[in-house]
XYZ file of C-alpha atoms in Angstrom:
787
model
C 79.931 51.388 -56.245
C 76.553 51.192 -57.982
C 75.003 54.273 -59.504
C 71.398 54.845 -60.499
C 69.253 57.669 -61.702
C 65.882 58.651 -60.321
C 63.407 61.531 -60.476
C 64.174 62.975 -57.041
C 66.115 62.510 -53.833
C 63.284 60.577 -52.212
C 62.221 58.900 -55.441
C 61.749 55.177 -55.502
C 59.064 52.714 -56.266
C 55.722 53.357 -54.577
C 56.001 50.461 -52.160
C 59.479 51.570 -51.195
C 58.190 55.036 -50.433
C 55.395 53.531 -48.361
C 57.915 51.423 -46.483
C 60.126 54.353 -45.619
C 57.123 56.413 -44.489
C 55.994 53.575 -42.276
C 59.241 53.027 -40.409
C 59.183 54.265 -36.890
C 62.321 56.293 -36.438
C 64.187 56.267 -33.136
C 66.712 58.605 -31.577
C 69.817 59.092 -33.627
C 72.200 56.218 -33.129
C 75.415 55.578 -34.877
C 76.709 53.645 -37.794
C 79.311 51.059 -37.540
C 82.501 51.768 -39.427
C 80.567 51.476 -42.678
C 77.518 53.789 -42.706
C 75.745 56.591 -40.826
C 72.530 55.960 -38.983
C 69.714 58.317 -38.045
C 67.022 57.184 -35.687
C 68.466 53.723 -35.758
C 68.395 53.650 -39.546
C 71.367 53.824 -41.850
C 71.434 57.042 -43.809
C 69.501 56.357 -46.960
C 68.694 52.848 -45.868
C 65.765 50.702 -45.182
C 64.205 50.377 -48.596
C 62.190 47.389 -49.604
C 64.335 45.862 -52.236
C 61.362 45.595 -54.579
C 57.770 46.671 -54.577
C 56.441 43.153 -54.800
C 58.391 41.798 -51.824
C 56.735 43.849 -49.083
C 53.409 42.413 -47.896
C 50.834 44.959 -46.763
C 50.733 43.291 -43.364
C 54.428 44.014 -42.829
C 53.969 47.626 -43.831
C 50.996 48.032 -41.501
C 52.878 46.487 -38.581
C 55.695 48.911 -39.205
C 53.423 51.950 -39.455
C 51.375 51.013 -36.379
C 54.263 50.312 -34.003
C 53.538 52.256 -30.779
C 56.888 53.947 -30.233
C 55.476 56.294 -27.565
C 53.835 53.482 -25.561
C 56.200 50.487 -25.818
C 55.179 49.073 -22.426
C 58.830 48.662 -21.403
C 61.905 50.592 -20.316
C 65.641 50.241 -20.688
C 67.355 48.414 -17.821
C 69.804 51.142 -16.703
C 67.089 52.617 -14.517
C 63.779 51.964 -12.772
C 60.397 53.516 -13.534
C 57.569 53.956 -11.055
C 54.268 55.688 -11.908
C 52.470 56.983 -8.809
C 49.225 58.727 -7.978
C 49.128 62.123 -6.303
C 49.030 63.372 -3.646
C 49.287 60.038 -1.810
C 52.242 58.870 -4.011
C 50.953 55.303 -4.279
C 52.822 53.211 -6.843
C 50.420 51.915 -9.524
C 52.846 50.993 -12.357
C 56.354 49.576 -11.923
C 59.143 48.347 -14.138
C 60.006 44.697 -13.527
C 63.462 45.556 -12.184
C 62.180 47.863 -9.430
C 62.501 45.236 -6.693
C 66.264 45.023 -7.179
C 66.660 48.723 -6.433
C 64.172 49.050 -3.556
C 64.734 45.616 -2.011
C 61.033 44.873 -2.244
C 58.212 44.972 -4.781
C 57.027 48.609 -4.670
C 53.686 47.936 -6.378
C 50.778 49.255 -4.300
C 53.041 50.929 -1.761
C 53.591 54.620 -1.133
C 56.907 56.232 -1.926
C 57.083 57.404 1.672
C 57.337 53.749 2.699
C 60.162 53.055 0.241
C 62.441 55.965 1.145
C 64.455 56.941 4.177
C 63.296 60.064 6.075
C 65.836 62.382 4.443
C 64.893 61.186 0.940
C 61.174 61.496 1.761
C 61.621 65.055 2.929
C 63.670 65.977 -0.105
C 60.994 64.543 -2.424
C 58.154 66.361 -0.680
C 60.016 69.661 -1.034
C 60.484 69.449 -4.802
C 57.095 68.078 -5.866
C 55.129 71.355 -5.614
C 57.631 73.193 -7.826
C 58.429 73.118 -11.539
C 59.693 69.592 -12.071
C 61.735 70.592 -15.100
C 63.736 72.951 -12.879
C 64.432 70.472 -10.067
C 65.521 67.490 -12.200
C 67.512 65.509 -11.299
C 66.885 65.024 -7.604
C 69.886 63.241 -6.017
C 68.587 60.713 -3.482
C 69.849 57.651 -1.695
C 67.818 54.458 -1.983
C 69.187 51.928 0.456
C 72.906 51.939 -0.294
C 72.522 53.278 -3.852
C 72.818 56.885 -4.934
C 70.332 57.642 -7.683
C 69.341 60.565 -9.885
C 65.559 60.858 -9.747
C 63.903 62.451 -12.785
C 60.246 63.492 -12.520
C 57.497 64.453 -14.946
C 53.736 64.085 -15.177
C 51.815 62.188 -17.872
C 48.490 60.371 -18.202
C 47.304 61.722 -14.813
C 50.264 60.152 -12.993
C 53.592 61.281 -11.605
C 56.276 59.442 -13.584
C 59.414 58.811 -11.532
C 62.599 57.492 -13.147
C 65.424 56.304 -10.914
C 68.873 56.089 -12.501
C 71.771 54.769 -10.389
C 74.755 57.069 -10.332
C 77.166 54.149 -10.211
C 78.180 53.031 -13.717
C 77.792 56.410 -15.378
C 80.890 57.950 -16.937
C 81.622 61.527 -15.915
C 83.830 63.979 -17.734
C 84.711 65.621 -14.465
C 84.216 68.951 -12.753
C 87.029 70.573 -14.705
C 85.088 70.415 -17.989
C 81.977 71.925 -16.418
C 84.074 74.802 -15.108
C 84.986 75.470 -18.736
C 81.336 75.559 -19.845
C 81.270 79.381 -20.162
C 84.284 79.173 -22.456
C 82.612 76.463 -24.532
C 79.453 78.549 -24.867
C 81.504 81.568 -25.860
C 83.212 79.448 -28.524
C 79.813 78.465 -29.938
C 78.577 82.043 -29.925
C 81.729 83.318 -31.600
C 81.286 81.148 -34.694
C 80.561 83.181 -37.811
C 79.188 80.571 -40.193
C 76.932 77.532 -40.042
C 79.793 75.071 -40.791
C 81.820 76.619 -37.959
C 78.885 76.330 -35.563
C 78.197 72.674 -36.352
C 81.905 71.746 -36.276
C 82.374 73.333 -32.853
C 79.178 71.719 -31.597
C 80.217 68.226 -32.730
C 83.672 68.584 -31.193
C 82.499 69.927 -27.833
C 79.704 67.364 -27.460
C 82.193 64.569 -28.137
C 84.673 66.011 -25.646
C 81.918 66.241 -23.055
C 80.238 62.854 -23.552
C 83.153 60.638 -24.608
C 81.390 58.984 -27.554
C 83.504 57.555 -30.373
C 81.699 59.547 -33.055
C 79.493 62.646 -32.939
C 77.722 63.839 -36.097
C 75.457 66.777 -36.827
C 72.646 65.934 -39.247
C 70.568 68.556 -41.003
C 67.057 68.041 -42.447
C 66.019 69.633 -45.722
C 62.534 70.874 -46.570
C 61.416 67.349 -47.523
C 62.958 65.817 -44.361
C 65.851 64.204 -46.196
C 69.063 64.538 -44.216
C 72.792 65.137 -44.597
C 75.783 64.792 -42.275
C 77.085 68.374 -42.122
C 79.649 68.043 -39.311
C 81.533 65.218 -37.613
C 84.000 64.584 -34.803
C 85.259 60.985 -34.672
C 87.868 58.640 -33.396
C 90.813 58.690 -35.821
C 90.441 55.071 -36.908
C 86.784 55.430 -37.933
C 85.696 55.979 -41.521
C 84.371 59.530 -42.105
C 80.699 60.035 -42.914
C 80.720 63.761 -43.533
C 78.459 64.592 -46.513
C 76.501 61.322 -46.532
C 72.705 61.497 -46.975
C 69.674 59.578 -45.714
C 66.053 59.572 -46.972
C 63.140 61.296 -45.286
C 61.339 58.027 -44.595
C 64.001 56.967 -42.098
C 62.469 59.313 -39.528
C 58.700 59.469 -40.106
C 56.442 62.126 -38.696
C 55.637 60.373 -35.424
C 59.323 60.017 -34.575
C 60.081 63.616 -35.537
C 57.308 64.699 -33.197
C 59.056 62.932 -30.307
C 62.363 64.585 -31.199
C 60.620 67.940 -30.949
C 59.334 67.051 -27.454
C 62.434 65.373 -26.007
C 65.677 67.182 -26.677
C 67.857 64.247 -25.584
C 67.642 60.470 -26.022
C 70.081 57.864 -24.679
C 70.625 54.152 -25.347
C 73.580 53.117 -23.139
C 73.624 49.489 -24.299
C 72.029 48.504 -27.595
C 72.114 44.852 -26.552
C 69.772 45.375 -23.626
C 66.714 43.249 -22.880
C 63.623 45.456 -22.460
C 62.189 45.600 -18.943
C 58.384 45.331 -19.037
C 55.993 47.491 -17.054
C 53.483 46.005 -14.602
C 50.607 46.317 -15.110
C 50.722 46.740 -18.872
C 48.091 49.513 -18.827
C 47.602 52.695 -16.859
C 44.901 51.896 -14.258
C 43.508 55.428 -14.622
C 42.981 55.266 -18.389
C 42.964 51.584 -19.301
C 45.535 52.350 -22.009
C 49.289 51.690 -22.203
C 51.272 54.224 -20.214
C 52.466 57.179 -22.318
C 56.269 57.153 -22.186
C 56.864 59.841 -24.803
C 58.455 62.050 -22.135
C 60.354 59.305 -20.347
C 64.157 59.145 -20.572
C 64.079 55.366 -19.992
C 61.566 54.620 -22.756
C 62.419 51.385 -24.549
C 63.069 51.542 -28.278
C 61.773 49.471 -31.152
C 63.104 45.892 -31.414
C 63.743 46.543 -35.090
C 65.814 49.532 -34.055
C 67.920 47.314 -31.819
C 68.414 44.937 -34.754
C 69.834 47.797 -36.773
C 72.310 48.611 -34.035
C 73.362 44.966 -33.787
C 73.781 44.695 -37.552
C 75.994 47.788 -37.635
C 78.061 47.096 -34.553
C 76.857 50.193 -32.707
C 76.859 49.491 -28.985
C 75.558 52.769 -27.534
C 74.007 55.930 -28.887
C 72.650 59.303 -27.856
C 70.898 62.071 -29.773
C 70.273 65.744 -29.127
C 67.604 67.643 -31.052
C 68.393 70.878 -32.864
C 65.290 73.056 -33.138
C 65.127 76.312 -35.069
C 62.190 78.543 -34.067
C 59.993 75.620 -33.078
C 60.841 73.381 -36.055
C 63.106 70.347 -35.917
C 66.204 71.438 -37.862
C 68.494 68.471 -37.269
C 70.103 66.123 -34.765
C 73.386 65.668 -32.953
C 74.001 61.898 -33.151
C 76.494 60.326 -30.737
C 77.764 56.762 -31.248
C 79.918 54.297 -29.363
C 81.441 51.194 -30.923
C 83.842 50.042 -28.203
C 81.275 49.082 -25.575
C 78.280 50.271 -23.551
C 78.492 53.932 -22.676
C 76.348 55.951 -20.266
C 77.349 59.563 -19.678
C 76.266 60.913 -16.324
C 73.025 62.826 -16.055
C 74.994 66.021 -15.433
C 77.066 65.481 -18.564
C 73.975 64.718 -20.613
C 72.292 67.865 -19.300
C 75.335 69.880 -20.297
C 75.305 68.312 -23.770
C 71.616 69.123 -24.119
C 72.405 72.690 -23.044
C 74.982 72.914 -25.822
C 72.343 71.701 -28.285
C 69.819 74.255 -27.057
C 72.395 77.036 -27.288
C 73.321 76.013 -30.824
C 69.604 75.949 -31.687
C 69.271 79.580 -30.617
C 72.175 80.474 -32.917
C 70.888 78.515 -35.910
C 68.587 81.207 -37.259
C 71.389 83.718 -37.662
C 73.864 81.217 -39.108
C 71.350 79.632 -41.463
C 70.222 83.038 -42.658
C 73.798 83.913 -43.578
C 74.026 80.792 -45.742
C 70.542 80.758 -47.223
C 69.705 84.373 -47.838
C 72.337 84.916 -50.515
C 71.857 88.258 -52.277
C 69.157 89.497 -49.934
C 70.065 93.127 -50.393
C 70.226 92.737 -54.180
C 66.846 91.014 -54.363
C 65.277 93.665 -52.132
C 66.748 96.448 -54.269
C 65.447 94.931 -57.512
C 62.062 94.334 -55.915
C 61.862 98.008 -54.928
C 62.813 99.091 -58.447
C 60.156 96.877 -60.016
C 57.483 98.042 -57.566
C 58.404 101.638 -58.395
C 58.172 100.867 -62.125
C 54.698 99.429 -61.660
C 53.719 102.494 -59.660
C 54.854 104.762 -62.484
C 52.906 102.765 -65.075
C 49.802 101.464 -63.289
C 47.936 101.126 -66.600
C 50.675 99.000 -68.141
C 52.116 96.795 -65.363
C 53.124 94.006 -67.754
C 55.241 96.430 -69.749
C 56.812 97.784 -66.549
C 57.783 94.247 -65.526
C 59.083 93.001 -68.879
C 60.677 95.994 -70.605
C 63.673 98.035 -69.548
C 65.631 97.136 -66.474
C 65.389 95.427 -64.186
C 62.735 93.026 -65.455
C 60.802 90.450 -63.510
C 63.396 87.885 -64.623
C 66.123 89.898 -62.905
C 64.338 89.803 -59.558
C 65.374 86.238 -58.645
C 68.006 83.755 -59.799
C 65.990 81.902 -62.452
C 66.277 80.720 -66.024
C 62.969 82.158 -67.159
C 59.909 84.088 -66.053
C 56.289 84.519 -67.121
C 53.933 87.458 -66.622
C 50.231 86.947 -67.255
C 48.146 90.067 -66.659
C 44.792 91.030 -68.131
C 44.754 87.678 -69.935
C 47.994 88.385 -71.871
C 51.098 86.243 -71.402
C 54.664 87.550 -71.747
C 57.655 85.197 -71.445
C 61.243 86.085 -70.616
C 64.335 83.859 -70.758
C 64.207 80.070 -70.975
C 60.669 78.915 -70.233
C 58.325 76.070 -71.167
C 56.449 76.566 -74.467
C 53.923 79.403 -74.297
C 50.946 77.089 -74.750
C 51.994 75.030 -71.718
C 52.802 77.778 -69.243
C 49.251 78.642 -68.142
C 48.129 74.966 -67.880
C 51.302 74.189 -65.917
C 50.639 77.023 -63.476
C 46.991 76.002 -63.109
C 47.974 72.394 -62.412
C 50.601 73.457 -59.883
C 48.191 75.712 -58.019
C 45.630 72.907 -57.978
C 48.111 70.236 -56.877
C 47.829 70.998 -53.186
C 47.522 73.627 -50.530
C 49.281 76.864 -51.348
C 52.520 77.334 -49.425
C 51.032 80.620 -48.247
C 48.080 82.609 -49.596
C 48.576 83.150 -53.304
C 51.951 81.382 -53.483
C 52.999 77.921 -54.731
C 56.612 76.743 -54.772
C 58.352 73.555 -55.865
C 61.883 72.561 -56.762
C 60.730 69.233 -58.246
C 57.816 70.022 -60.574
C 57.695 66.540 -62.091
C 56.904 65.035 -58.693
C 54.081 67.510 -58.030
C 52.683 67.667 -61.579
C 53.713 64.390 -63.299
C 52.406 65.562 -66.683
C 55.032 68.316 -66.606
C 58.010 66.027 -65.964
C 59.172 66.465 -69.576
C 59.742 70.182 -68.877
C 62.613 69.513 -66.461
C 65.163 71.215 -68.719
C 63.457 74.571 -68.181
C 61.058 74.114 -65.270
C 62.166 71.667 -62.603
C 61.740 74.506 -60.128
C 58.708 76.796 -60.285
C 57.670 79.721 -58.106
C 54.164 81.065 -58.811
C 52.382 83.997 -57.195
C 48.872 85.144 -58.010
C 48.868 88.753 -59.188
C 46.759 91.333 -60.997
C 43.015 91.642 -61.119
C 42.033 88.675 -63.295
C 41.381 85.142 -62.019
C 44.078 83.683 -64.258
C 46.729 86.360 -63.709
C 50.081 85.393 -62.215
C 53.824 85.941 -62.038
C 56.037 82.863 -62.368
C 59.732 82.029 -62.323
C 61.341 78.850 -63.663
C 64.579 77.085 -62.770
C 66.088 74.286 -64.861
C 67.012 70.831 -63.647
C 70.279 70.645 -61.705
C 71.949 67.256 -61.862
C 73.689 66.247 -58.630
C 75.191 63.146 -57.116
C 73.976 62.031 -53.699
C 76.084 59.623 -51.658
C 74.106 57.445 -49.257
C 75.275 55.256 -46.419
C 74.060 52.137 -48.229
C 71.476 51.473 -50.916
C 68.353 53.373 -49.740
C 66.111 50.943 -51.647
C 67.403 47.761 -50.033
C 65.497 45.873 -47.338
C 64.068 42.551 -46.288
C 60.911 40.975 -44.870
C 61.105 38.235 -42.267
C 58.496 36.116 -40.485
C 57.900 35.937 -36.757
C 55.100 34.639 -34.573
C 52.879 37.584 -35.499
C 53.462 37.327 -39.236
C 55.649 39.197 -41.736
C 57.629 42.199 -40.568
C 60.292 44.464 -41.989
C 63.841 43.473 -41.182
C 66.757 45.900 -41.027
C 69.238 45.781 -43.860
C 72.753 44.463 -43.353
C 74.689 46.195 -46.125
C 75.960 49.739 -45.564
C 78.505 50.245 -48.314
C 78.637 53.793 -49.681
C 76.036 54.028 -52.449
C 75.651 56.884 -54.900
C 72.979 57.914 -57.357
C 72.386 60.773 -59.746
C 69.395 62.875 -58.774
C 67.390 64.313 -61.660
C 64.281 66.422 -61.978
C 65.149 68.840 -59.193
C 66.302 72.445 -59.185
C 67.949 74.685 -56.648
C 65.528 75.400 -53.786
C 63.685 78.700 -53.562
C 64.888 80.610 -50.536
C 62.575 82.318 -48.102
C 63.645 85.854 -49.023
C 63.089 85.078 -52.723
C 59.533 83.926 -52.065
C 58.957 87.014 -49.931
C 60.207 89.295 -52.714
C 58.016 87.577 -55.325
C 54.957 87.867 -53.100
C 55.659 91.554 -52.392
C 55.977 92.301 -56.106
C 52.739 90.443 -56.832
C 51.008 92.430 -54.090
C 52.165 95.674 -55.694
C 50.895 94.531 -59.104
C 47.551 93.508 -57.615
C 47.146 96.798 -55.774
C 47.985 98.693 -58.963
C 45.361 96.662 -60.836
C 42.762 97.411 -58.188
C 43.581 101.101 -58.187
C 43.435 101.155 -61.983
C 40.087 99.364 -62.004
C 38.675 101.770 -59.420
C 39.842 104.810 -61.366
C 38.626 103.420 -64.664
C 35.249 102.649 -63.198
C 34.993 106.160 -61.761
C 35.816 107.620 -65.154
C 33.446 105.227 -66.871
C 30.584 106.197 -64.557
C 31.265 109.854 -65.251
C 31.417 109.223 -68.986
C 28.286 107.121 -69.001
C 26.357 109.773 -67.140
C 27.132 112.161 -69.981
C 25.498 109.669 -72.357
C 22.219 109.606 -70.446
C 19.676 112.318 -71.047
C 19.083 114.511 -68.024
C 15.464 114.880 -69.181
C 13.492 113.564 -72.116
C 12.660 116.023 -74.898
C 9.102 117.265 -75.231
C 7.817 116.005 -78.565
C 4.249 117.016 -79.474
C 2.007 114.015 -79.974
C 4.493 111.540 -78.407
C 4.526 110.021 -74.930
C 8.022 109.021 -73.740
C 9.533 107.304 -70.715
C 13.017 105.916 -69.960
C 14.631 103.971 -67.125
C 18.316 103.208 -66.549
C 19.352 101.023 -63.628
C 23.116 100.441 -63.274
C 24.664 97.215 -62.037
C 24.875 96.918 -58.250
C 28.457 95.717 -58.684
C 29.331 99.255 -59.761
C 30.726 97.853 -63.002
C 29.839 100.141 -65.861
C 28.302 98.365 -68.838
C 27.775 99.472 -72.417
C 24.062 100.322 -72.353
C 22.914 103.606 -73.828
C 19.719 105.166 -75.123
C 19.001 108.317 -77.153
C 16.123 110.360 -78.519
C 16.916 112.270 -81.734
C 14.340 114.721 -83.226
C 14.832 114.726 -87.018
C 14.501 117.598 -89.527
C 11.441 115.897 -91.051
C 9.583 116.108 -87.746
C 9.973 112.413 -87.072
C 11.615 111.145 -83.837
C 14.346 108.495 -83.681
C 14.398 106.411 -80.503
C 17.641 104.469 -79.983
C 18.714 101.777 -77.541
C 22.137 100.100 -77.807
C 24.540 97.864 -75.916
C 28.335 97.701 -76.412
C 30.069 94.429 -75.544
C 32.252 94.680 -72.442
C 32.363 96.692 -69.267
C 34.282 99.531 -67.737
C 36.010 102.516 -69.229
C 36.730 100.908 -72.590
C 33.060 99.999 -73.120
C 31.925 103.470 -72.021
C 34.368 105.111 -74.438
C 33.125 103.003 -77.369
C 29.549 103.722 -76.338
C 30.205 107.458 -76.534
C 31.677 107.143 -80.019
C 28.792 105.025 -81.320
C 26.121 107.256 -79.782
C 27.481 110.414 -81.364
C 28.186 108.749 -84.714
C 24.700 107.263 -84.858
C 23.187 110.656 -84.021
C 25.052 112.199 -86.971
C 23.870 109.511 -89.371
C 20.260 109.709 -88.128
C 20.215 113.460 -88.650
C 20.839 112.846 -92.356
C 17.211 111.683 -92.214
C 17.739 108.703 -94.534
C 15.977 106.279 -92.239
C 17.123 103.886 -89.484
C 18.434 101.166 -91.825
C 20.758 103.592 -93.639
C 21.986 105.004 -90.337
C 22.849 101.544 -88.999
C 24.558 100.672 -92.278
C 26.786 103.746 -92.000
C 27.504 103.047 -88.323
C 28.574 99.473 -89.090
C 31.033 100.753 -91.713
C 32.498 103.111 -89.125
C 32.949 100.286 -86.623
C 34.632 98.082 -89.222
C 37.010 100.864 -90.281
C 37.823 102.618 -87.024
C 36.924 100.224 -84.199
C 38.001 96.758 -85.366
C 37.310 94.066 -82.822
C 34.512 95.957 -81.103
C 31.008 94.543 -81.070
C 27.695 96.231 -80.285
C 23.966 95.882 -80.828
C 21.494 98.674 -81.473
C 17.872 99.162 -82.397
C 16.300 102.298 -83.886
C 12.558 103.038 -83.935
C 11.712 106.083 -86.036
C 8.208 107.461 -85.316
C 6.121 109.899 -87.368
C 3.930 111.511 -84.667
C 1.329 112.725 -87.110
C 0.625 109.426 -88.879
C 1.765 106.950 -86.234
C 4.003 105.205 -88.789
C 7.092 103.593 -87.244
C 10.153 102.263 -89.068
C 12.199 99.789 -86.991
C 15.722 98.576 -87.862
C 17.862 96.375 -85.622
C 21.579 95.515 -85.599
C 21.603 92.298 -83.613
C 19.522 93.720 -80.780
C 16.658 92.048 -78.979
C 13.324 92.593 -80.780
C 11.134 95.603 -80.010
C 7.954 94.681 -78.164
C 4.633 96.200 -79.356
C 1.730 96.452 -76.923
C -1.840 96.785 -78.172
C -5.177 96.571 -76.405
C -5.290 92.941 -77.595
C -1.940 91.916 -76.064
C 1.784 92.168 -76.872
C 3.940 90.817 -79.708
C 7.553 91.156 -80.801
C 8.490 92.902 -84.048
C 10.831 90.361 -85.633
C 11.248 91.904 -89.090
C 13.946 94.414 -90.041
C 16.728 92.658 -88.127
C 20.376 92.461 -89.229
C 23.769 91.403 -87.756
C 25.374 93.087 -84.782
C 27.591 96.091 -85.408
C 31.180 95.042 -86.076
C 30.305 91.428 -86.776
C 30.630 91.835 -90.579
C 32.534 94.453 -92.554
C 29.592 94.800 -94.911
C 26.059 94.228 -93.698
C 22.731 95.071 -95.273
C 20.079 96.424 -92.914
C 16.374 96.778 -93.668
C 13.536 98.389 -91.773
C 10.127 96.985 -90.930
C 7.160 99.295 -90.729
C 4.151 99.305 -88.443
C 1.476 101.870 -87.609
C 0.833 102.798 -83.985
C -2.700 103.504 -82.918
C -3.359 105.855 -80.032
C -3.513 102.996 -77.521
C -0.410 101.180 -78.800
C 2.981 101.315 -77.121
C 6.525 100.262 -78.093
C 9.124 98.981 -75.626
C 12.878 98.982 -76.316
C 15.084 97.275 -73.700
C 18.555 95.863 -73.031
C 19.425 92.221 -72.346
C 19.838 92.867 -68.589
C 16.048 92.936 -68.360
C 15.392 89.432 -69.683
C 18.577 87.368 -69.263
C 18.853 85.106 -66.199
C 21.582 82.686 -65.194
C 20.305 79.146 -65.558
C 17.293 80.154 -67.690
C 16.889 80.409 -71.459
C 16.448 83.736 -73.236
C 13.102 82.494 -74.559
C 11.813 82.185 -71.011
C 12.856 85.755 -70.301
C 11.198 87.097 -73.457
C 7.992 85.224 -72.703
C 7.926 86.685 -69.196
C 8.441 90.188 -70.594
C 5.630 89.785 -73.116
C 3.257 88.625 -70.386
C 4.199 91.527 -68.130
C 3.743 94.142 -70.873
C 0.380 92.725 -71.872
C -1.045 93.403 -68.402
C 0.872 96.591 -67.579
C -0.445 100.134 -67.635
C -0.680 101.892 -70.997
C 0.827 105.102 -69.649
C 4.554 104.996 -70.661
C 6.021 105.892 -67.252
C 3.832 103.428 -65.412
C 4.411 100.804 -68.087
C 8.139 100.754 -67.329
C 7.559 100.669 -63.586
C 5.128 97.760 -63.950
C 7.583 95.817 -66.132
C 10.477 96.308 -63.700
C 8.307 95.242 -60.798
C 7.034 92.146 -62.599
C 10.393 90.893 -63.917
C 12.537 92.076 -60.977
C 15.758 91.755 -63.002
C 18.962 90.821 -61.113
C 21.350 93.651 -60.314
C 24.316 91.926 -61.943
C 23.989 93.872 -65.191
C 22.771 97.243 -66.388
C 19.079 97.428 -67.290
C 17.770 100.014 -69.763
C 14.182 100.523 -70.989
C 12.565 103.094 -73.282
C 8.812 103.248 -73.831
C 6.953 105.382 -76.352
C 3.507 105.873 -77.804
C 1.268 108.446 -79.406
C -0.435 110.855 -77.073
């Protein structure tokens, strides 16, 4: 028995994957005594046998096969498509003449049926066809079950002779309530599927009945089986997702039951080949007689399966699995009544699936919910330190779900718990995973095979084959993540899933069914245990709580910051003899408090210090630093040693007591009597001087920003203001624009000041009107001159 390793259960070479996706998929048929088959394909089978051996033409033919419009039916019945209300036959199967004794094409059904049959048909047509099927009629000397549905603007009538169908007998149908009670009484999923397989086999008489279950990636597994004693068991065998591609799964979701009484049949063509109303092939997706793919019939011949039937299992609208029924001893056609009963068993089991599956899959639901509640409560108690609440004490975020490791990234800081990828790879991994495709639900991304989704992360399988990520917090890069390590497992297939052949026919190369179905195993790597629905729900709920806490914290901090900043703004400007003053402060429209501040400090010498500063950052932290710098600078200015000395002392304070903080400030110290002004700047934008001749920036007396260097030497430049001169101090929100250089903004400001009014209040109004600064940042201006 060969064994191979690969990166995932559906892993294979690219062309092989393409091949399996392209294959059509038919109703579940059965394996011979050597391998299970789903949709006419051996479990795990139908590979290409090598990427280079499959021509594109063969793959395209396979992918384009019209399984819903084959243009033919199976020979155990007759199909007539008729118009309404006249019931004129416009499409017939080629075998219709044998049943009706004449070619029915172009004739009305009334002409083909005896009076009693005509009356019976006319009674049922106005009602719900699904409720009246089958209609037992007599055509000539033949009793038939007539099945009706509408498609493509036509009434589709299918006539199945009663003679030749095997019936289990009335006695079994009398026991149907007991059978249903037995299904309902099962307590676990294995019990439910075992009972279902056994009762369907007892009802239909097939040699083998298997229950197949699909996983999240549409791979399948035989989870229950009832078989003839001499047949090899296939319980536990797997098959790849590509054996039943999307178009076939869609048909399974529409038609609950599919029958092939004799796999050696010759298809019966329809005449004409197209629907005369549409000009297209007649849609047979809802027809019980629909012919199957010729390749599918080859599979059955290769495996010795003579007859097959499948019943869909659908859990809350999604195809969950199939009941596959197989006969090896000869053709087998259960009666319509028996098939309806079997379908009813499948529908009943489908209604029970949700409860049974939940019992298996939910695991420690109560425990996860309890830990989630404890973590949410911890975050609520510490809204200003959610990362600490999630990573310290107990339980931690790692305890929430079964996982090997966890990561918490909030406010730009990353904390790791347990076994995780290296710290420098966690954030890039999460970013790549979130960008790899559509989120499973808003803010959530889940995978149990990371290497297949993010190939660059395949080397992290030992710690992160499975990843669950939820966006959380207030920052764009904040998240919560859990990691599961690789879990090695052996998968047993019904034959090598990578084996296959290409043959030539009149139309060119086509895929040929494989002929070997020996049990074939391989070791699956790069996958972790799947994340269960309740685990994802708990992770999302915790992330929601963290995000809400972050929003509440931001709102409260901003409210406090606004209150604090208001205390830093002067309610009214001081009256200083001989000095004209004006100030404007316009906060950001985003209601995000910045670090702008201004101040006017009368000095003991009679001079006046005018200050404008800007602390890096926003919010409460910036407002708090602003308050400290404003009051400290006031104290140093009142020593009356000049603006340069005051900035020097303030920089030393920042270096000693506020490491890591950064701010700019400019101080203009005016002597009202002489007009002399000393200007010193700590990294701030230059003061603008307006004279009757124009406006120019004062570029001397500039030093580094506060906090940039531990020791910085500041100097002051000196100018003399005449009566008509004005000085303008301003913050960067006035001149900075996204997509434009600072030089452009400064040039625009100089031009605006040069033509503005000389009166300080009007000067500021004119400047704001001319520059119309965006409301994305705070804007502060102070104007002064001699009066």
